[in-house]
Tab-separated table of C-alpha atoms in Angstrom:
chain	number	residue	atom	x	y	z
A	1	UNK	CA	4.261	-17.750	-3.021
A	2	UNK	CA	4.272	-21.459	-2.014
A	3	UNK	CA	7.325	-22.119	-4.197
A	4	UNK	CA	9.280	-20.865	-1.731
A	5	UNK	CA	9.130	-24.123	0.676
A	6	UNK	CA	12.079	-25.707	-0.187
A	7	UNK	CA	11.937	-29.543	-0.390
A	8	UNK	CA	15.333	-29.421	1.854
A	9	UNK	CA	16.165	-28.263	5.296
A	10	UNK	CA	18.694	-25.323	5.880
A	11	UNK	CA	20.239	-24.171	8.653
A	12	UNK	CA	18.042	-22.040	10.088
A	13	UNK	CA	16.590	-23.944	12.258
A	14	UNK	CA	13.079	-26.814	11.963
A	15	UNK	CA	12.602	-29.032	9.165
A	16	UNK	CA	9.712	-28.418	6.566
A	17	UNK	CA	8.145	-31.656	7.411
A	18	UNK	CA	7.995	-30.575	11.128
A	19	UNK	CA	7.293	-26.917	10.387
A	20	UNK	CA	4.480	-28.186	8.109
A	21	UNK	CA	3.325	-30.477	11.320
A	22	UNK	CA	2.792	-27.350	13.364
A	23	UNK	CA	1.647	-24.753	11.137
A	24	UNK	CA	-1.640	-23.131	11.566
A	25	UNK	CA	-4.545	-24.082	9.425
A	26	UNK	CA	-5.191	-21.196	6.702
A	27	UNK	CA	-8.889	-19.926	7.796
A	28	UNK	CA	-11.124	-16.983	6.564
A	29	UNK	CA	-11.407	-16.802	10.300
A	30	UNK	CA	-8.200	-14.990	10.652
A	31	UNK	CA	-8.072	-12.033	8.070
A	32	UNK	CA	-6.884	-8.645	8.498
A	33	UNK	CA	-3.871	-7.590	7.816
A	34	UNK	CA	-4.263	-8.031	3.702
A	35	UNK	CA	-7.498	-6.344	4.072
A	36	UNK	CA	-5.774	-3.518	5.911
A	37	UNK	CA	-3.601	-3.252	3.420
A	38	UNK	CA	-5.833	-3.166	0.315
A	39	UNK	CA	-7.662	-0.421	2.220
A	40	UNK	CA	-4.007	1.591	2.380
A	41	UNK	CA	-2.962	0.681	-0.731
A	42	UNK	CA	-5.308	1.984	-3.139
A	43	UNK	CA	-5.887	5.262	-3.001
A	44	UNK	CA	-7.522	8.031	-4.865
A	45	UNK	CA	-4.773	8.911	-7.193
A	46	UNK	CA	-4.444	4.699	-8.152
A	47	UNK	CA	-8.469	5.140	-8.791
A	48	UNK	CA	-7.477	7.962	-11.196
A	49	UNK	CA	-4.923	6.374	-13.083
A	50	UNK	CA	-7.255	3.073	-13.639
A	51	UNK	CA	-9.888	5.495	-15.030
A	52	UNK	CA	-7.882	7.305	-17.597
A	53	UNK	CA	-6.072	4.124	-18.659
A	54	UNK	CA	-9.714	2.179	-19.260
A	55	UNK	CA	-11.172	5.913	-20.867
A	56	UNK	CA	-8.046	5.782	-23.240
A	57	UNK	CA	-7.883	2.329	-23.877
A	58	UNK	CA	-11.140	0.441	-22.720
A	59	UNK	CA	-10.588	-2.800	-21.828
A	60	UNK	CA	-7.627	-3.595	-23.723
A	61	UNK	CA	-5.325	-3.354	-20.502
A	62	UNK	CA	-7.395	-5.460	-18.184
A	63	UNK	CA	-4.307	-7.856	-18.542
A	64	UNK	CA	-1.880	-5.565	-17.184
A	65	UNK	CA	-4.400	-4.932	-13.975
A	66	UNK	CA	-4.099	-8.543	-13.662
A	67	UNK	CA	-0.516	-8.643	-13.504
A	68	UNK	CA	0.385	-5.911	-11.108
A	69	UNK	CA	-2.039	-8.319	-8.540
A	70	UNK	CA	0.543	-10.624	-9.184
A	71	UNK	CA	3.114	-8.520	-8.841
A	72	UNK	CA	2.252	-7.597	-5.551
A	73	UNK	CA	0.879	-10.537	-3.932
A	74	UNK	CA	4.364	-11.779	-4.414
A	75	UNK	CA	6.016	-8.814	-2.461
A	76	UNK	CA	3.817	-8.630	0.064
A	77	UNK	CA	4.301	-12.622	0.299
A	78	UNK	CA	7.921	-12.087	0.746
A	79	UNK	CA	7.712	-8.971	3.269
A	80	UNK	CA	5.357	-11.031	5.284
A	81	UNK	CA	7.696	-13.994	5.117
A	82	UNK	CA	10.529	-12.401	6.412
A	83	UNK	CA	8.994	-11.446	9.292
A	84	UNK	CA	7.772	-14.975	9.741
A	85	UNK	CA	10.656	-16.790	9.230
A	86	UNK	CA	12.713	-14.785	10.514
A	87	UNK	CA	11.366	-13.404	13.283
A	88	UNK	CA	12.826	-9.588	12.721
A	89	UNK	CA	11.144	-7.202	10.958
A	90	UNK	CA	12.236	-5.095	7.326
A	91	UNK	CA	13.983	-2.850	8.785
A	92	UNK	CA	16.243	-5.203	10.746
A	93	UNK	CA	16.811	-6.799	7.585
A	94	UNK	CA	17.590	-3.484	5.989
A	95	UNK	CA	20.190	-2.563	8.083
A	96	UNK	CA	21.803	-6.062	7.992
A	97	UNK	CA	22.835	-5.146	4.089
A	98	UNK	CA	24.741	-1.828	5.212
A	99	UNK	CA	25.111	1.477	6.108
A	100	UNK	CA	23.498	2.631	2.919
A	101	UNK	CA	19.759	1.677	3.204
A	102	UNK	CA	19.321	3.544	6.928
A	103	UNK	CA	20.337	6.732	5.007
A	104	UNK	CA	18.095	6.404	2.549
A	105	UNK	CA	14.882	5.125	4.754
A	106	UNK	CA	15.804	8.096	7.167
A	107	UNK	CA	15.770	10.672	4.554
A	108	UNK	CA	12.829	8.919	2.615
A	109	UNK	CA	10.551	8.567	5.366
A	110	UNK	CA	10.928	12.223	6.548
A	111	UNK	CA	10.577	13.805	3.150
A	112	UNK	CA	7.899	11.777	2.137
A	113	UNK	CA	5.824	11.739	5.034
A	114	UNK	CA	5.612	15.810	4.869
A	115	UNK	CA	4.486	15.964	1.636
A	116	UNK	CA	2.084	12.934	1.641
A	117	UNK	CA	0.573	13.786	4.551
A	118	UNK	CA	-1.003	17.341	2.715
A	119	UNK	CA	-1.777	15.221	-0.512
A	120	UNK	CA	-3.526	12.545	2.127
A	121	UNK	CA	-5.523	15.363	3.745
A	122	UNK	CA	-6.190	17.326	0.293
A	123	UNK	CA	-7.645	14.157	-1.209
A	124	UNK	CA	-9.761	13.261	1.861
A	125	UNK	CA	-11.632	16.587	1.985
A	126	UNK	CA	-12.457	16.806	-1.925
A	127	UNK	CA	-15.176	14.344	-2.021
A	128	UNK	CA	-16.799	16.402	1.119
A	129	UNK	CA	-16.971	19.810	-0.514
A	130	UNK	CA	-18.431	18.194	-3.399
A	131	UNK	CA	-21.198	16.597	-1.175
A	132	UNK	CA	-21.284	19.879	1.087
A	133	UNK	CA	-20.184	22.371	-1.711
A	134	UNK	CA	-22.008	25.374	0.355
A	135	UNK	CA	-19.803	24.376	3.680
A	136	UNK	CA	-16.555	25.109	4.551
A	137	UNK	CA	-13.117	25.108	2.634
A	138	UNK	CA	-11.121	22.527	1.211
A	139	UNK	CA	-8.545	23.750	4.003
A	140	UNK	CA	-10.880	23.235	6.759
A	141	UNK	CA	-11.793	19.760	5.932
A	142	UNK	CA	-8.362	18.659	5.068
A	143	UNK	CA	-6.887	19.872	8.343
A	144	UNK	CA	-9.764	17.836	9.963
A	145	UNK	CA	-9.263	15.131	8.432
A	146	UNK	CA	-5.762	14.929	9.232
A	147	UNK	CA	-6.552	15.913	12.944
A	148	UNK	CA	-9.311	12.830	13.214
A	149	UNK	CA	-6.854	10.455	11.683
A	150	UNK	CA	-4.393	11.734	14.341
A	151	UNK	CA	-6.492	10.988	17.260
A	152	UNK	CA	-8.187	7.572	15.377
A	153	UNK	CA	-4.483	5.989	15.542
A	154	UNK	CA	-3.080	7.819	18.274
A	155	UNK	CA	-5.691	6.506	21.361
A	156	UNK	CA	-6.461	2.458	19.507
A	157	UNK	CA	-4.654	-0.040	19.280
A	158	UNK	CA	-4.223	-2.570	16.077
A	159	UNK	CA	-7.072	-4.597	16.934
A	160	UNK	CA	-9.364	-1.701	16.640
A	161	UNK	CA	-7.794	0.427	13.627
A	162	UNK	CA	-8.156	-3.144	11.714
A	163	UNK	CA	-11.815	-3.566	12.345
A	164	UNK	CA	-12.224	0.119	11.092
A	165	UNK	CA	-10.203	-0.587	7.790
A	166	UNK	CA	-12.270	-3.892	7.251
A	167	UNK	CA	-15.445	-1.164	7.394
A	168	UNK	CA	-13.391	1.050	4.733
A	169	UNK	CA	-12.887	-1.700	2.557
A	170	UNK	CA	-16.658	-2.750	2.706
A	171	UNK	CA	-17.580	0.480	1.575
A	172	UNK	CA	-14.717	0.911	-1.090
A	173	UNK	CA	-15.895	-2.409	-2.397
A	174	UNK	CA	-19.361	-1.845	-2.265
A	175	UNK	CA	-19.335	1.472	-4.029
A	176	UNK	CA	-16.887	0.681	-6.552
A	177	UNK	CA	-18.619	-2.608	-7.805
A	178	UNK	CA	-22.282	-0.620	-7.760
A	179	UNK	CA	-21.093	1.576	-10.276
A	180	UNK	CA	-19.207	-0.769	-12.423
A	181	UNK	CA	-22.408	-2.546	-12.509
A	182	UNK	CA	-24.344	0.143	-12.561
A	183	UNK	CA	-22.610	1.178	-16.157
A	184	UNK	CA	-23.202	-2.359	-17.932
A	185	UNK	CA	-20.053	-3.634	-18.787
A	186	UNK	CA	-19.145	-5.373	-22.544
A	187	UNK	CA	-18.127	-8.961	-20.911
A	188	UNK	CA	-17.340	-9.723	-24.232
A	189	UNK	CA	-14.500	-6.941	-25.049
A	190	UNK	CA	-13.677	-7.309	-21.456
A	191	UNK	CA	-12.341	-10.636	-21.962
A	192	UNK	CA	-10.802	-9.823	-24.884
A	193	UNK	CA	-8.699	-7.509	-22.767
A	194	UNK	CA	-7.346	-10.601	-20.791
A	195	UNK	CA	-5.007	-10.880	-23.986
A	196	UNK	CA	-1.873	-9.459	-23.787
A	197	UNK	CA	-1.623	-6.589	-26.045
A	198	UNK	CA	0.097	-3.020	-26.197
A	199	UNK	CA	-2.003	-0.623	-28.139
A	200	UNK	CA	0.348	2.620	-29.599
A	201	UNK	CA	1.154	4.993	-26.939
A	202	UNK	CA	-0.239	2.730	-23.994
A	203	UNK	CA	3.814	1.022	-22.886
A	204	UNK	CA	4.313	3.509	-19.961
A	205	UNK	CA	0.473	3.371	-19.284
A	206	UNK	CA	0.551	-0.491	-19.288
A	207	UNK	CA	3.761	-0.576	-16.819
A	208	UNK	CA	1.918	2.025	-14.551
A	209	UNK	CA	-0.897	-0.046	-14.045
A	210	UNK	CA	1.009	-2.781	-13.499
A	211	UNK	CA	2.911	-1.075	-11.061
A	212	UNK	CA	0.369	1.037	-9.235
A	213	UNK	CA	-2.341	-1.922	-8.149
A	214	UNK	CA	-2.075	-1.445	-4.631
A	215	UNK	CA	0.724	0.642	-2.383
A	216	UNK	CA	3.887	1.745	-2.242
A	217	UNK	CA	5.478	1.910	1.411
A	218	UNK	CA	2.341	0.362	2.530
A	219	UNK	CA	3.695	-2.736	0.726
A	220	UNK	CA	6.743	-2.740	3.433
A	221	UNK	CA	4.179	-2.015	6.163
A	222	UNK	CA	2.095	-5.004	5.873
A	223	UNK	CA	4.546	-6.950	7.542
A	224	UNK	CA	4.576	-5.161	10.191
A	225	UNK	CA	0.421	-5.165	10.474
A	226	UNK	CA	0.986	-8.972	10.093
A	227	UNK	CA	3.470	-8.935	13.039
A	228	UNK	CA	0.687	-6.408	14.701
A	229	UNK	CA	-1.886	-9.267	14.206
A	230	UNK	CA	0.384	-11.342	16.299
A	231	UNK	CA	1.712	-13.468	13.747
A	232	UNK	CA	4.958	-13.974	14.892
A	233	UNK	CA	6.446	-17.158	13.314
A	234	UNK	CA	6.468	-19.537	11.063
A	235	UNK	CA	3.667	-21.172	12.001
A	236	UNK	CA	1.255	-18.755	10.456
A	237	UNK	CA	3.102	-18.653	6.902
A	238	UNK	CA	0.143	-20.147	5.584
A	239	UNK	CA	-2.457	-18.226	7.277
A	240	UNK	CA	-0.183	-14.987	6.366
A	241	UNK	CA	-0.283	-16.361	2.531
A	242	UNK	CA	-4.429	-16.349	2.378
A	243	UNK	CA	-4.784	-13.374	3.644
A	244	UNK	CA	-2.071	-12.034	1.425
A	245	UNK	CA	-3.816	-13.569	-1.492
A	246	UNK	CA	-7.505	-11.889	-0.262
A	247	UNK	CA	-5.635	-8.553	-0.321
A	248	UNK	CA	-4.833	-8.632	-3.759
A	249	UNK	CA	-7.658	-10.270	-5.025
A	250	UNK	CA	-9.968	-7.604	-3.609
A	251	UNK	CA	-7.341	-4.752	-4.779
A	252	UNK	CA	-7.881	-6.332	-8.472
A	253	UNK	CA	-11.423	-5.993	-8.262
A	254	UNK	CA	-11.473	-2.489	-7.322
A	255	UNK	CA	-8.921	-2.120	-10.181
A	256	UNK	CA	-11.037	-3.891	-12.870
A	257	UNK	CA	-14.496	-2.016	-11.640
A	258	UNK	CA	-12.250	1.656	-12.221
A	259	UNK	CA	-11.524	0.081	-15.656
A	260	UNK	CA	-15.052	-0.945	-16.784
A	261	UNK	CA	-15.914	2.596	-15.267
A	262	UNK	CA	-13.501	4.227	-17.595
A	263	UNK	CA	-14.027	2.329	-20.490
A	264	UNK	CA	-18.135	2.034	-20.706
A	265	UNK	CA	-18.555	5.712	-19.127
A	266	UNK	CA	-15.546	7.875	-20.864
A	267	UNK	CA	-13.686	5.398	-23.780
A	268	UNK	CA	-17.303	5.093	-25.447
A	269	UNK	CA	-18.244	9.005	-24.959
A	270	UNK	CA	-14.720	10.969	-25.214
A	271	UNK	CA	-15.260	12.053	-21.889
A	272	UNK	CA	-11.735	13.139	-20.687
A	273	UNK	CA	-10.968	13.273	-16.781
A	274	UNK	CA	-8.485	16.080	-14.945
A	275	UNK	CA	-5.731	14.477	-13.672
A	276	UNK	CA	-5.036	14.012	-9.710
A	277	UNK	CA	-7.451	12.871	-7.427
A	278	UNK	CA	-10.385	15.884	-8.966
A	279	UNK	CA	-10.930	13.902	-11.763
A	280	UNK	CA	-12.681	11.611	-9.317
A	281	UNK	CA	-14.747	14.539	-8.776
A	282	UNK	CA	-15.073	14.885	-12.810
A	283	UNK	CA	-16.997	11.537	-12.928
A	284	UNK	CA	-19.024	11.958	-9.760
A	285	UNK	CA	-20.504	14.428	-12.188
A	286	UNK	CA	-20.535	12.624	-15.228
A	287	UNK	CA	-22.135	9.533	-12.764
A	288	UNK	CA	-24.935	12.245	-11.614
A	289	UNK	CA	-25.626	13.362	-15.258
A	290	UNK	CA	-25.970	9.986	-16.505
A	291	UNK	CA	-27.336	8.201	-13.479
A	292	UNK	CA	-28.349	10.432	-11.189
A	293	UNK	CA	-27.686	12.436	-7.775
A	294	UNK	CA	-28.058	9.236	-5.807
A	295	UNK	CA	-25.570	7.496	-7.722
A	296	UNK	CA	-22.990	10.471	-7.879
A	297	UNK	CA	-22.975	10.734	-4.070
A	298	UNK	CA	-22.771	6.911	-3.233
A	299	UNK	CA	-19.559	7.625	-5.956
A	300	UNK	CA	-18.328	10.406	-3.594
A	301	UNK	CA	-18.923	8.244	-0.406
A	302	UNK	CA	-16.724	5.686	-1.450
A	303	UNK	CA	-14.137	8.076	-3.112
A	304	UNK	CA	-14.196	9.012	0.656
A	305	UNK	CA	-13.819	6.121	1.967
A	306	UNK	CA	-10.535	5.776	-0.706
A	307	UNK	CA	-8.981	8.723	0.721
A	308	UNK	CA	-9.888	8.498	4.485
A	309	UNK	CA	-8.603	4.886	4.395
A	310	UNK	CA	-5.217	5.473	3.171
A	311	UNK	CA	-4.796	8.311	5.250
A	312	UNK	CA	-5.585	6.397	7.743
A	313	UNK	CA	-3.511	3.449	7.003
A	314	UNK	CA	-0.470	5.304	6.151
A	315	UNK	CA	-0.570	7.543	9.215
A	316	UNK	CA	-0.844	3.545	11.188
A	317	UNK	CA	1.797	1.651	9.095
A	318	UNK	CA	4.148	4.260	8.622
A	319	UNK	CA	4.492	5.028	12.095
A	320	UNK	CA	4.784	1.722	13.187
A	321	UNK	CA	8.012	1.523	10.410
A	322	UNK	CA	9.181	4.481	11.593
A	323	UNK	CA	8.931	3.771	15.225
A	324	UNK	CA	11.380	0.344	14.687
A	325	UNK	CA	13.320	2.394	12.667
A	326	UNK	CA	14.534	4.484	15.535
A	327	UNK	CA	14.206	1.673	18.286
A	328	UNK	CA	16.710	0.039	16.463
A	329	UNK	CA	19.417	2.670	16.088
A	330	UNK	CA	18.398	3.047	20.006
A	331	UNK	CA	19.431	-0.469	20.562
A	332	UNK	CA	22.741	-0.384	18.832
A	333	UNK	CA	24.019	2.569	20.275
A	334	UNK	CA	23.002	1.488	23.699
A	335	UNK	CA	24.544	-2.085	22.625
A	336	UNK	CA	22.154	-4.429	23.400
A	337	UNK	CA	20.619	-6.841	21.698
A	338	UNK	CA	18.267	-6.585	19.024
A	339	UNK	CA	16.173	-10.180	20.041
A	340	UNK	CA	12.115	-9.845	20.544
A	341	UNK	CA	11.530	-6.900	18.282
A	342	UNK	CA	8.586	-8.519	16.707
A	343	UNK	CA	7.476	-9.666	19.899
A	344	UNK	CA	7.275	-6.032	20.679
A	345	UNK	CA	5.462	-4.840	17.494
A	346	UNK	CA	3.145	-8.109	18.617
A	347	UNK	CA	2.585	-6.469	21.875
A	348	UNK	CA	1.410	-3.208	21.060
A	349	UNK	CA	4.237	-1.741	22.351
A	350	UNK	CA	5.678	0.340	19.351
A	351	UNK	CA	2.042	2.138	19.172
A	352	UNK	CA	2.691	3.390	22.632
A	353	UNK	CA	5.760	4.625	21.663
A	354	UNK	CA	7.498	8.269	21.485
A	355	UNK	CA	8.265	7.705	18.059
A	356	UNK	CA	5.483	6.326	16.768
A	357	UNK	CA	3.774	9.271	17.968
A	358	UNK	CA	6.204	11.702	17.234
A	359	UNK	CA	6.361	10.276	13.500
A	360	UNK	CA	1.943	11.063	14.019
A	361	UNK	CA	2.671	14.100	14.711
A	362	UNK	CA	5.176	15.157	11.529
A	363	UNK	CA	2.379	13.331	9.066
A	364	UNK	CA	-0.313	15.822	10.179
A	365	UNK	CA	0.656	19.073	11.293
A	366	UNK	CA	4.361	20.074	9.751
A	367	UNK	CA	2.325	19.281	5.809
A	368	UNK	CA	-0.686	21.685	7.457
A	369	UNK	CA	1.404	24.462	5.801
A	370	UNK	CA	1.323	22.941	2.506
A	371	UNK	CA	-2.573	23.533	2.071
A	372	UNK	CA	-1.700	26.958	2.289
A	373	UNK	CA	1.478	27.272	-0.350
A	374	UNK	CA	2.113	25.850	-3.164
A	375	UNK	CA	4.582	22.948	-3.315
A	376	UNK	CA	8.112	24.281	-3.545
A	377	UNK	CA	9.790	22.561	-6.424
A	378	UNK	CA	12.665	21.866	-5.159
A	379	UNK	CA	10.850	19.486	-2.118
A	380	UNK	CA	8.211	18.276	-5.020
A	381	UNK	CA	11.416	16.984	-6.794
A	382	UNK	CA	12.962	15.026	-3.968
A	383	UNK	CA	9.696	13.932	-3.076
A	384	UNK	CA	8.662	12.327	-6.350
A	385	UNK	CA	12.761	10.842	-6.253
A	386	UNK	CA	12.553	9.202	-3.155
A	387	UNK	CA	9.087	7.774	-3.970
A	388	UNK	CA	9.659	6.280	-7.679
A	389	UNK	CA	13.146	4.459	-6.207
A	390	UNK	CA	11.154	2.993	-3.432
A	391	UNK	CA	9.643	0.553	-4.912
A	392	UNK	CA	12.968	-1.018	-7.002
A	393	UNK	CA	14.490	-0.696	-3.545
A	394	UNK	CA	11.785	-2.949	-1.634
A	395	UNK	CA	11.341	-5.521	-4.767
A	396	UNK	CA	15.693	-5.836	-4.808
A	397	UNK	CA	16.331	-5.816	-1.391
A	398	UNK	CA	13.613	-8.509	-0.446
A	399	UNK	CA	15.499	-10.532	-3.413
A	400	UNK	CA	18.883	-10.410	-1.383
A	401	UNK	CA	17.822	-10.943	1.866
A	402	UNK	CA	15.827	-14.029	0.830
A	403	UNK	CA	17.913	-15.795	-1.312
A	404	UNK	CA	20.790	-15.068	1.700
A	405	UNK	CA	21.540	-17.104	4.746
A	406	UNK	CA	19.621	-14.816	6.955
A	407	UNK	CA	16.824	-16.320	6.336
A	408	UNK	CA	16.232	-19.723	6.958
A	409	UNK	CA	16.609	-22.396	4.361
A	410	UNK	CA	13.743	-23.817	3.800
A	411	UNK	CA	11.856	-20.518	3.677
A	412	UNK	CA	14.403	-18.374	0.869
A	413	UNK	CA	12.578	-17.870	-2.451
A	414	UNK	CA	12.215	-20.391	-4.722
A	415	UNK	CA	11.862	-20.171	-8.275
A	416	UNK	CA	9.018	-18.959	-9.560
A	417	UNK	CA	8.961	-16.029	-6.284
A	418	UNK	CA	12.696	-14.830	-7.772
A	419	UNK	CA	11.156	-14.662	-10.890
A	420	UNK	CA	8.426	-12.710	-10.050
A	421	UNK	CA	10.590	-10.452	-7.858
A	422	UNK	CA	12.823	-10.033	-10.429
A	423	UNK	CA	10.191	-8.840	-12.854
A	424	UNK	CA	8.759	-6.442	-10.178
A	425	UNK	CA	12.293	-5.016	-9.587
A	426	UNK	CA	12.751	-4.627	-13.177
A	427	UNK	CA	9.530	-3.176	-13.949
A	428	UNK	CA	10.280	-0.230	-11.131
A	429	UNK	CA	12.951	0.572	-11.940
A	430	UNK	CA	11.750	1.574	-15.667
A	431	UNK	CA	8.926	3.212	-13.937
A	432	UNK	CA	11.783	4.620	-11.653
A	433	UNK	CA	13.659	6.218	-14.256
A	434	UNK	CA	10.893	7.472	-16.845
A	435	UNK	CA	9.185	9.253	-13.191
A	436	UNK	CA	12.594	10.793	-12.518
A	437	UNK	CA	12.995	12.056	-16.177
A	438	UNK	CA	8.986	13.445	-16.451
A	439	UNK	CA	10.293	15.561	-13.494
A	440	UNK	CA	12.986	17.178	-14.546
């Protein structure tokens, strides 16, 4: 958020008015890293949970969509910020508040990478055997879909993966707003749901949609993608804050097209959707009954496109996180210093990396036996832990290190960026604890 500029210098190095002299012009010209992200962060299962809300509620939570945008354009703004000002990526800021947040990235990004990478697969191949229902398994196509995402990150580079996302979104967004057309939304109740209101039984579905517009981890990756871009100062803070903004914007469209779906296609007829990523296979046959089999498959294309893209995106970012992750622990048991990591994430060179690939390698093949079991409840447990304290742990620790002297004066949060990082923060962490109590 812009509030963060500071009208007074710090210590950590240029003044505003000369870091303002030399900044980079913000131009449509230099997108991609917030539309990578919107491609990563909303996935199939965020699709789902917009559709029930708008078939329970209709429009009267539009509000809360718009909200969680905010929500997370303001941490992604401060996880790309960091890295700009800074010029050291999350994770070195991480480690710079203890001991305590290396253990829990190192178990986090293990355990969650082995069971996300089956539900990744599993929700890529769904939409396929409904469009090829006489073909082969589920199984099949999930393991090849993990396998092509594999090879997709493992031989490109940034510049290439990004172009492919900015294809996924196109589709996504095409799709999505064809069928919200397609179904003739009220524009009169619909902005009547711009009003704040909290219909009985809707609080925990309110915060979840307020929480769940666009990404998890992915929100701590697109700092990285930003560094990726080569964005590597402060210079670009205001080229990094457009394309922020794009991300979210586009990510609240998709979210306000799932609710006009839900509300003009299920709220007025009853219809009630499976949960999970097959009720988006529910309303590709509701869509077909109602519209057609053109329709219903254009649906399933871009419910595709959903799946493949996060997969995609997570088996990129994640990587990338997890590759500084051990190049840092590298560097401080080898002593030396820890100057020109971004530089290196800049230069392709954590992509080339052991453990990037090694960290490939654990998202696709380890979770392969997953399609064939059923989730042991003990993992499913510290999986869904890890995952709802994520979230309260990015949003608080992004509060300390920029209100802290690592970062540079003149770029620590101002106001109205505490506040809304405070709100986020709070917000997960209710989410956090009612998650952690529906599984148990």
């Amino acid at each position: 958020m812009s509030d963060s500029v500071q009208a007074s210098g710090g210590s950590g190095g240029v003044t505003p008015e000369l870091a303002d002299s030399t900044m980079r012009k913000a131009s449509w010209k230099y997108i991609g890293p917030g539309i990578v992200v919107a491609a990563t962060g909303v996935g199939a299962g965020d699709l789902v949970a917009t559709l029930i809300a708008g078939s329970q509620f209709g429009y009267t939570l539009l509000w809360a969509a718009i909200i969680g945008c905010l929500v997370k354009i303001s941490l992604a703004e401060a996880t790309g910020r960091w890295h700009l000002a800074t010029g050291k990526t999350l994770f070195e800021g991480w480690r710079s508040l203890g001991q305590w947040t290396t253990v829990y990235f190192a178990v986090y990004v293990v355990v969650w990478g082995f069971v996300y990478g089956a539900t990744a697969m599993s929700s890529s191949a769904l939409p396929i055997v409904a469009l090829f229902p006489e073909g082969p398994s589920l199984k099949f196509w999930a393991i090849l879909c993990g396998v092509v995402g594999l090879a997709f990150v493992w031989f490109n580079r940034y510049a290439v993966f990004e172009k492919f996302m900015t294809v996924v979104i196109g589709m996504k967004f095409l799709v999505v707003v064809y069928v919200a057309v397609r179904v003739a939304p009220d524009l009169g109740n619909a902005l009547k749901g711009l009003v704040p209101t909290l219909p009985d039984g809707s609080l925990f579905y309110t915060l979840g949609l307020i929480g769940g517009v666009g990404g998890t981890i992915t929100m701590a990756a697109y700092g990285y993608w930003v560094n990726s871009k080569g964005w590597t100062n402060a210079s670009w803070m205001k080229v990094m804050r457009l394309d922020n903004r794009v991300a979210y914007i586009t990510t609240g469209i998709f979210v306000v097209a799932m609710l006009i779906i839900g509300a003009e296609l299920l709220h007025s007829s009853g219809i009630a959707l499976a949960k999970g990523d097959k009720g988006l296979i529910d309303l590709g046959t509701v869509l077909e009954d109602k519209f057609g089999a053109v329709t219903a498959k254009l649906f399933l294309i871009g419910f595709f496109a959903t799946s493949f893209g996060a997969l995609v995106g997570v088996w990129h970012g994640v990587s990338l996180m997890f590759a500084d992750f051990v190049e840092r622990l590298q560097r401080e048991r080898r002593g030396s210093g820890q100057d020109g990591m971004v530089e290196e994430v800049a230069a392709g060179k954590r992509e080339k990396s052991l453990p990037f690939r090694a960290y490939l390698l654990w998202l696709t093949f380890p979770p392969i036996g997953l399609l064939f079991l059923d989730q042991p409840f003990g993992l499913v447990v510290v999986y869904g832990v890890l995952g709802a304290f994520f979230m309260p742990f990015l949003a608080l620790t992004l509060m300390w290190l920029l209100n802290s002297d690592r970062t540079p004066g003149q770029w620590r949060n101002g106001w109205l960026s505490n506040v809304m990082l405070a709100l986020g923060g709070l917000l997960f962490v209710v989410l956090c604890v009612k998650q952690v109590i529906d599984l148990f």
